[in-house]
Structure formats: C-alpha cells, structure tokens
Amino acid sequence: MSEITGTIPAGLRCWSVSWPEYTPADVTPPELLSTALAEHVPGWAEDAPTPTDVHDWDRRRANVLVPFELDARGWPLNPQGRTGRTGRNLGRWGENAAADPIVVAGSGQERRVLLIVRDDIHVEAIPGGMVEAGETAPAALVRELREETGVDLSDHRPIILGQDLVDDWRNSDHAWVASTSALYQLPATVTAIAADDALDANWWPFGSLDQLDAAITAAGRTSTPRTGPSCSAPLTTSPSNPPNPAGGIHG
C-alpha cells in the first residue's frame, strides 16, 4: 500500500465509489496559487492555475506512462485513487514524468549501488528527476545522473525495469509522479560527486537489500520508502534475463 493512499480507507479509495463527505487537504504551495501565477510562473511549472486551464488533455493522455481518467469537470484523476490531497505541488497537472537511473557496480557480495542524499528531504535515494519538456525518458536518465552525481553513462544502454506510479510525497488527487526506472550495470565503481539536487553521492554495499539497509542505518542515515522496492529488481536482473515492462519505453 502507498504511504499516500494509506491515509484513505481502502473501500473509499476508488474514484467510482461515492464519498460525498470527502474533503481532501489542499497542498498547493504559495508560488502555485492563481494569484502568484498571475505575477510569475516558476520555470519548473506550467501556468495553469487549475486543470480547467489545461487545453491539451487528449494529447497528454495519449503520451502518458500510466493511463488515467478525467472527472466530470475535465480534471485528471490519480490512477491510484483518492489521496486525501488536492491541488498541485508539482510542475504539471496530471502525470509528471520522471526518470530514475539505478546504477549498480560489481557482483555478489562486492556489489555496490549508487545513491544520493536529496536536498529537499535529506534522505538516501536513487538519483533521478523530472523529464523536461521535449525530452525523452532515455535522455532524462542520462542527464539526471550526470547532473546529480557527475557520472556520465551516455555510452551505456540501460535495462528498462518498469514504468510505474511513484509514491511521492507531493502527489495529490490531480497531480502525481510516474517514472521510467532503468538499470545501469558497471564492472566497477566510478567516481561520483554530488551536485544539483544532491547533497551527497555514495556507493553503498548491495549484496542484498538487508545489507543495504544495514549499511545506511549504521551510517546514521535513512532512505526514501521507495528506495528498497526500486533496488529489488536489480538483484535479480541481468542482461540475459531482463524484465519485460508492459508497453516498452516511451520516448
């Protein structure tokens, strides 16, 4: 169960279930309120104060990672159902596409995984970020990794692990994150230097998820709730046995 949707009773999560008393909390930050947008639009956000002000829903829905529906008002509905949150704390209404490069070096008990400390929530996480306008997911994977760790894997072809909804703390009923996650496998670690949205970048022991968790805990740090699940696939994935994400990779 998602941490976000976990605040909603399971029987009331689905949009098809009537819930007249539902009163989600508005999570829109000051800079994305209509009055603020009328004065200045942040470079990372679209200028639509509400989903009603978005006029290309047909195009957007045709190019998403995870299909979603619109309600009677024409507002996008989170595919996971009610979240207990309304408004927008992300750049776009509806799906916000992200890219998460998972970089693993070595094998067996000598295996290492590259994680960063995010500057917004100060926890260990997989590198990654939002796909920019006009950018493909493969290009975003390379760019985000290079920007946050200094590691350039533009000459490597990753294994696409999946395209899924992300349990992001900014998600709401009408704006959420979906990500393309990809695995880069290296024979040995390379130098990683934190930059951009990362406060730190380190290679962690990754013989197993338990070993990774123990190492992070022993260092007095914590990881995002999705770090473990995201790192589980690389433990069983190899070039000769790749996963088969439905629909392939959207470029």
mmCIF file of C-alpha atoms in Angstrom:
data_model
loop_
_atom_site.group_PDB
_atom_site.id
_atom_site.type_symbol
_atom_site.label_atom_id
_atom_site.label_comp_id
_atom_site.label_asym_id
_atom_site.label_seq_id
_atom_site.Cartn_x
_atom_site.Cartn_y
_atom_site.Cartn_z
ATOM 1 C CA MET A 1 0.000 0.000 0.000
ATOM 2 C CA SER A 2 1.191 3.501 -0.827
ATOM 3 C CA GLU A 3 2.083 5.775 2.110
ATOM 4 C CA ILE A 4 -0.004 8.467 0.459
ATOM 5 C CA THR A 5 -3.152 6.467 -0.288
ATOM 6 C CA GLY A 6 -2.727 4.630 3.026
ATOM 7 C CA THR A 7 -4.428 7.584 4.706
ATOM 8 C CA ILE A 8 -7.651 6.763 2.829
ATOM 9 C CA PRO A 9 -9.853 3.776 3.799
ATOM 10 C CA ALA A 10 -9.347 1.039 1.203
ATOM 11 C CA GLY A 11 -13.054 0.842 0.456
ATOM 12 C CA LEU A 12 -13.219 4.547 -0.396
ATOM 13 C CA ARG A 13 -10.033 4.893 -2.407
ATOM 14 C CA CYS A 14 -11.547 4.084 -5.810
ATOM 15 C CA TRP A 15 -12.991 7.035 -7.722
ATOM 16 C CA SER A 16 -16.061 5.014 -8.701
ATOM 17 C CA VAL A 17 -17.119 4.792 -5.036
ATOM 18 C CA SER A 18 -19.292 7.730 -3.964
ATOM 19 C CA TRP A 19 -17.960 9.698 -0.982
ATOM 20 C CA PRO A 20 -19.873 12.994 -0.602
ATOM 21 C CA GLU A 21 -18.065 13.827 2.661
ATOM 22 C CA TYR A 22 -14.599 13.618 1.085
ATOM 23 C CA THR A 23 -12.659 16.811 1.875
ATOM 24 C CA PRO A 24 -9.016 16.489 0.768
ATOM 25 C CA ALA A 25 -6.434 18.962 2.041
ATOM 26 C CA ASP A 26 -5.085 21.470 -0.470
ATOM 27 C CA VAL A 27 -1.310 21.016 -0.825
ATOM 28 C CA THR A 28 -0.732 23.807 -3.353
ATOM 29 C CA PRO A 29 2.302 25.890 -2.274
ATOM 30 C CA PRO A 30 2.057 29.711 -2.353
ATOM 31 C CA GLU A 31 4.046 30.026 -5.588
ATOM 32 C CA LEU A 32 1.498 27.903 -7.497
ATOM 33 C CA LEU A 33 -1.657 29.652 -6.314
ATOM 34 C CA SER A 34 -3.571 31.540 -9.015
ATOM 35 C CA THR A 35 -2.654 34.960 -7.609
ATOM 36 C CA ALA A 36 1.055 34.097 -7.627
ATOM 37 C CA LEU A 37 0.942 32.551 -11.109
ATOM 38 C CA ALA A 38 -0.635 35.743 -12.438
ATOM 39 C CA GLU A 39 2.534 37.578 -11.379
ATOM 40 C CA HIS A 40 5.221 34.963 -12.014
ATOM 41 C CA VAL A 41 5.360 31.376 -13.292
ATOM 42 C CA PRO A 42 8.275 29.306 -11.907
ATOM 43 C CA GLY A 43 10.452 27.828 -14.634
ATOM 44 C CA TRP A 44 9.632 24.290 -13.494
ATOM 45 C CA ALA A 45 5.840 24.745 -13.551
ATOM 46 C CA GLU A 46 3.073 25.242 -16.088
ATOM 47 C CA ASP A 47 0.976 28.395 -15.844
ATOM 48 C CA ALA A 48 -2.438 26.719 -15.425
ATOM 49 C CA PRO A 49 -3.989 27.644 -12.033
ATOM 50 C CA THR A 50 -6.425 24.693 -12.310
ATOM 51 C CA PRO A 51 -6.820 21.675 -14.620
ATOM 52 C CA THR A 52 -9.658 23.555 -16.339
ATOM 53 C CA ASP A 53 -6.996 25.884 -17.737
ATOM 54 C CA VAL A 54 -5.220 22.976 -19.443
ATOM 55 C CA HIS A 55 -6.471 22.517 -23.011
ATOM 56 C CA ASP A 56 -4.497 19.533 -24.330
ATOM 57 C CA TRP A 57 -5.708 16.655 -22.192
ATOM 58 C CA ASP A 58 -6.241 14.393 -25.215
ATOM 59 C CA ARG A 59 -2.600 14.798 -26.238
ATOM 60 C CA ARG A 60 -1.319 14.367 -22.698
ATOM 61 C CA ARG A 61 -3.363 11.233 -22.089
ATOM 62 C CA ALA A 62 -2.080 9.720 -25.331
ATOM 63 C CA ASN A 63 1.538 10.071 -24.171
ATOM 64 C CA VAL A 64 1.483 9.046 -20.508
ATOM 65 C CA LEU A 65 3.321 6.231 -18.757
ATOM 66 C CA VAL A 66 0.224 5.201 -16.759
ATOM 67 C CA PRO A 67 -3.297 5.773 -18.190
ATOM 68 C CA PHE A 68 -5.686 7.979 -16.228
ATOM 69 C CA GLU A 69 -9.260 9.268 -16.486
ATOM 70 C CA LEU A 70 -10.826 12.729 -16.282
ATOM 71 C CA ASP A 71 -13.730 13.549 -13.959
ATOM 72 C CA ALA A 72 -16.950 15.340 -14.938
ATOM 73 C CA ARG A 73 -15.145 18.689 -14.708
ATOM 74 C CA GLY A 74 -12.394 17.523 -17.032
ATOM 75 C CA TRP A 75 -9.884 17.244 -14.176
ATOM 76 C CA PRO A 76 -7.327 14.395 -14.161
ATOM 77 C CA LEU A 77 -7.793 11.651 -11.571
ATOM 78 C CA ASN A 78 -4.855 9.961 -9.859
ATOM 79 C CA PRO A 79 -4.778 6.342 -11.154
ATOM 80 C CA GLN A 80 -4.222 5.085 -7.599
ATOM 81 C CA GLY A 81 -7.450 6.702 -6.420
ATOM 82 C CA ARG A 82 -8.072 9.267 -3.707
ATOM 83 C CA THR A 83 -5.000 10.514 -1.861
ATOM 84 C CA GLY A 84 -6.519 12.842 0.744
ATOM 85 C CA ARG A 85 -4.804 15.740 -1.025
ATOM 86 C CA THR A 86 -5.975 18.157 -3.682
ATOM 87 C CA GLY A 87 -4.285 20.996 -5.546
ATOM 88 C CA ARG A 88 -0.854 20.817 -7.159
ATOM 89 C CA ASN A 89 2.614 20.642 -5.635
ATOM 90 C CA LEU A 90 4.256 19.551 -8.890
ATOM 91 C CA GLY A 91 5.096 21.202 -12.187
ATOM 92 C CA ARG A 92 2.128 19.897 -14.136
ATOM 93 C CA TRP A 93 -1.457 18.847 -13.585
ATOM 94 C CA GLY A 94 -1.967 15.138 -14.167
ATOM 95 C CA GLU A 95 1.056 12.950 -14.746
ATOM 96 C CA ASN A 96 4.540 14.334 -14.138
ATOM 97 C CA ALA A 97 7.014 12.059 -15.910
ATOM 98 C CA ALA A 98 10.259 11.262 -14.096
ATOM 99 C CA ALA A 99 13.355 9.171 -14.803
ATOM 100 C CA ASP A 100 15.203 7.091 -12.191
ATOM 101 C CA PRO A 101 18.626 5.653 -13.142
ATOM 102 C CA ILE A 102 19.674 2.788 -10.858
ATOM 103 C CA VAL A 103 23.434 2.282 -11.128
ATOM 104 C CA VAL A 104 24.955 -0.952 -9.823
ATOM 105 C CA ALA A 105 28.649 -1.871 -9.904
ATOM 106 C CA GLY A 106 30.344 -5.222 -9.305
ATOM 107 C CA SER A 107 28.657 -8.502 -8.401
ATOM 108 C CA GLY A 108 27.848 -10.772 -5.470
ATOM 109 C CA GLN A 109 28.898 -9.505 -2.064
ATOM 110 C CA GLU A 110 31.116 -6.900 -3.743
ATOM 111 C CA ARG A 111 28.160 -5.295 -5.477
ATOM 112 C CA ARG A 112 27.542 -1.576 -4.847
ATOM 113 C CA VAL A 113 24.634 0.739 -5.659
ATOM 114 C CA LEU A 114 24.891 4.494 -6.216
ATOM 115 C CA LEU A 115 22.595 6.640 -4.055
ATOM 116 C CA ILE A 116 22.310 10.372 -3.424
ATOM 117 C CA VAL A 117 21.093 12.440 -0.483
ATOM 118 C CA ARG A 118 18.200 14.535 -1.768
ATOM 119 C CA ASP A 119 18.384 18.203 -0.861
ATOM 120 C CA ASP A 120 14.626 18.529 -0.256
ATOM 121 C CA ILE A 121 14.045 15.692 2.221
ATOM 122 C CA HIS A 122 17.657 14.851 3.234
ATOM 123 C CA VAL A 123 17.450 11.071 2.804
ATOM 124 C CA GLU A 124 19.242 8.475 0.686
ATOM 125 C CA ALA A 125 17.552 7.952 -2.677
ATOM 126 C CA ILE A 126 18.109 6.783 -6.213
ATOM 127 C CA PRO A 127 19.308 9.600 -8.494
ATOM 128 C CA GLY A 128 16.679 10.984 -10.827
ATOM 129 C CA GLY A 129 14.227 13.730 -11.554
ATOM 130 C CA MET A 130 11.610 15.078 -13.917
ATOM 131 C CA VAL A 131 11.639 14.618 -17.673
ATOM 132 C CA GLU A 132 11.857 18.096 -19.185
ATOM 133 C CA ALA A 133 9.573 19.422 -21.922
ATOM 134 C CA GLY A 134 10.549 17.954 -25.283
ATOM 135 C CA GLU A 135 12.930 15.464 -23.654
ATOM 136 C CA THR A 136 12.769 11.676 -23.944
ATOM 137 C CA ALA A 137 12.954 9.366 -20.934
ATOM 138 C CA PRO A 138 16.309 7.850 -22.078
ATOM 139 C CA ALA A 139 17.797 11.339 -22.385
ATOM 140 C CA ALA A 140 16.453 12.313 -18.959
ATOM 141 C CA LEU A 141 18.026 9.219 -17.372
ATOM 142 C CA VAL A 142 21.469 10.246 -18.630
ATOM 143 C CA ARG A 143 21.024 13.943 -17.823
ATOM 144 C CA GLU A 144 19.743 13.451 -14.264
ATOM 145 C CA LEU A 145 22.526 11.005 -13.411
ATOM 146 C CA ARG A 146 25.190 13.333 -14.788
ATOM 147 C CA GLU A 147 23.744 16.414 -13.067
ATOM 148 C CA GLU A 148 23.370 14.803 -9.634
ATOM 149 C CA THR A 149 26.453 12.557 -9.480
ATOM 150 C CA GLY A 150 28.819 13.648 -12.243
ATOM 151 C CA VAL A 151 28.631 10.118 -13.682
ATOM 152 C CA ASP A 152 28.199 10.149 -17.478
ATOM 153 C CA LEU A 153 26.759 6.907 -18.840
ATOM 154 C CA SER A 154 25.616 8.284 -22.188
ATOM 155 C CA ASP A 155 27.546 5.491 -23.931
ATOM 156 C CA HIS A 156 25.805 2.766 -21.889
ATOM 157 C CA ARG A 157 22.484 1.162 -22.781
ATOM 158 C CA PRO A 158 20.395 0.558 -19.651
ATOM 159 C CA ILE A 159 17.889 -2.196 -18.948
ATOM 160 C CA ILE A 160 14.411 -0.693 -18.581
ATOM 161 C CA LEU A 161 12.939 -2.061 -15.343
ATOM 162 C CA GLY A 162 9.490 -0.504 -15.483
ATOM 163 C CA GLN A 163 7.225 2.485 -15.917
ATOM 164 C CA ASP A 164 5.135 2.935 -12.814
ATOM 165 C CA LEU A 165 3.418 5.369 -10.473
ATOM 166 C CA VAL A 166 5.689 6.770 -7.786
ATOM 167 C CA ASP A 167 4.737 7.069 -4.098
ATOM 168 C CA ASP A 168 5.848 10.703 -3.995
ATOM 169 C CA TRP A 169 5.064 12.997 -1.045
ATOM 170 C CA ARG A 170 3.930 15.704 -3.490
ATOM 171 C CA ASN A 171 1.230 13.561 -5.130
ATOM 172 C CA SER A 172 -2.380 14.704 -4.981
ATOM 173 C CA ASP A 173 -5.710 13.686 -6.488
ATOM 174 C CA HIS A 174 -4.988 15.736 -9.603
ATOM 175 C CA ALA A 175 -1.178 15.798 -9.941
ATOM 176 C CA TRP A 176 1.206 12.874 -9.442
ATOM 177 C CA VAL A 177 4.541 11.346 -10.483
ATOM 178 C CA ALA A 178 5.114 8.353 -12.770
ATOM 179 C CA SER A 179 8.634 7.200 -13.550
ATOM 180 C CA THR A 180 10.714 5.215 -16.004
ATOM 181 C CA SER A 181 13.266 3.275 -13.953
ATOM 182 C CA ALA A 182 16.339 1.830 -15.648
ATOM 183 C CA LEU A 183 19.305 -0.276 -14.552
ATOM 184 C CA TYR A 184 22.897 0.535 -15.481
ATOM 185 C CA GLN A 185 25.334 -2.289 -14.691
ATOM 186 C CA LEU A 186 29.044 -1.445 -14.384
ATOM 187 C CA PRO A 187 32.013 -3.770 -13.776
ATOM 188 C CA ALA A 188 33.361 -1.493 -11.029
ATOM 189 C CA THR A 189 32.511 1.738 -9.232
ATOM 190 C CA VAL A 190 33.364 5.093 -10.790
ATOM 191 C CA THR A 191 33.903 8.464 -9.127
ATOM 192 C CA ALA A 192 30.639 10.129 -8.084
ATOM 193 C CA ILE A 193 30.440 13.759 -6.944
ATOM 194 C CA ALA A 194 27.178 15.251 -5.670
ATOM 195 C CA ALA A 195 25.772 18.294 -7.452
ATOM 196 C CA ASP A 196 22.492 19.945 -8.477
ATOM 197 C CA ASP A 197 19.676 18.460 -6.329
ATOM 198 C CA ALA A 198 22.033 16.113 -4.460
ATOM 199 C CA LEU A 199 23.813 16.943 -1.205
ATOM 200 C CA ASP A 200 25.920 13.776 -1.272
ATOM 201 C CA ALA A 201 26.584 10.810 -3.568
ATOM 202 C CA ASN A 202 27.956 7.474 -2.390
ATOM 203 C CA TRP A 203 28.347 3.835 -3.371
ATOM 204 C CA TRP A 204 26.660 1.552 -0.829
ATOM 205 C CA PRO A 205 27.136 -2.199 -0.165
ATOM 206 C CA PHE A 206 24.458 -4.005 -2.147
ATOM 207 C CA GLY A 207 24.918 -7.747 -1.776
ATOM 208 C CA SER A 208 21.288 -7.800 -0.630
ATOM 209 C CA LEU A 209 18.557 -5.385 0.417
ATOM 210 C CA ASP A 210 19.250 -6.264 4.054
ATOM 211 C CA GLN A 211 22.918 -5.392 3.595
ATOM 212 C CA LEU A 212 21.984 -2.067 2.005
ATOM 213 C CA ASP A 213 19.511 -1.228 4.782
ATOM 214 C CA ALA A 214 22.053 -2.159 7.463
ATOM 215 C CA ALA A 215 24.771 -0.019 5.890
ATOM 216 C CA ILE A 216 22.509 3.026 5.620
ATOM 217 C CA THR A 217 21.307 2.596 9.210
ATOM 218 C CA ALA A 218 24.864 2.101 10.520
ATOM 219 C CA ALA A 219 25.835 5.387 8.877
ATOM 220 C CA GLY A 220 23.061 7.149 10.793
ATOM 221 C CA ARG A 221 21.046 7.803 7.659
ATOM 222 C CA THR A 222 17.631 6.868 6.310
ATOM 223 C CA SER A 223 16.308 6.176 2.827
ATOM 224 C CA THR A 224 13.104 7.021 0.992
ATOM 225 C CA PRO A 225 10.298 4.426 1.273
ATOM 226 C CA ARG A 226 10.697 3.544 -2.396
ATOM 227 C CA THR A 227 14.473 3.038 -2.370
ATOM 228 C CA GLY A 228 14.164 -0.582 -1.225
ATOM 229 C CA PRO A 229 11.449 -1.610 -3.704
ATOM 230 C CA SER A 230 13.256 0.188 -6.536
ATOM 231 C CA CYS A 231 16.510 -1.607 -5.730
ATOM 232 C CA SER A 232 14.941 -5.070 -5.502
ATOM 233 C CA ALA A 233 14.729 -5.619 -9.283
ATOM 234 C CA PRO A 234 18.481 -5.169 -9.923
ATOM 235 C CA LEU A 235 19.207 -8.048 -7.540
ATOM 236 C CA THR A 236 17.502 -10.476 -9.943
ATOM 237 C CA THR A 237 18.108 -8.705 -13.249
ATOM 238 C CA SER A 238 20.902 -9.409 -15.697
ATOM 239 C CA PRO A 239 21.440 -8.553 -19.376
ATOM 240 C CA SER A 240 20.430 -12.123 -20.266
ATOM 241 C CA ASN A 241 17.334 -12.002 -18.053
ATOM 242 C CA PRO A 242 15.816 -8.521 -18.359
ATOM 243 C CA PRO A 243 12.319 -7.678 -17.127
ATOM 244 C CA ASN A 244 9.535 -7.081 -19.624
ATOM 245 C CA PRO A 245 7.771 -3.817 -18.755
ATOM 246 C CA ALA A 246 4.398 -3.549 -20.452
ATOM 247 C CA GLY A 247 4.372 -1.173 -23.373
ATOM 248 C CA GLY A 248 8.152 -0.794 -23.667
ATOM 249 C CA ILE A 249 9.830 2.539 -23.164
ATOM 250 C CA HIS A 250 8.090 5.730 -24.127
ATOM 251 C CA GLY A 251 10.426 8.125 -25.891
#
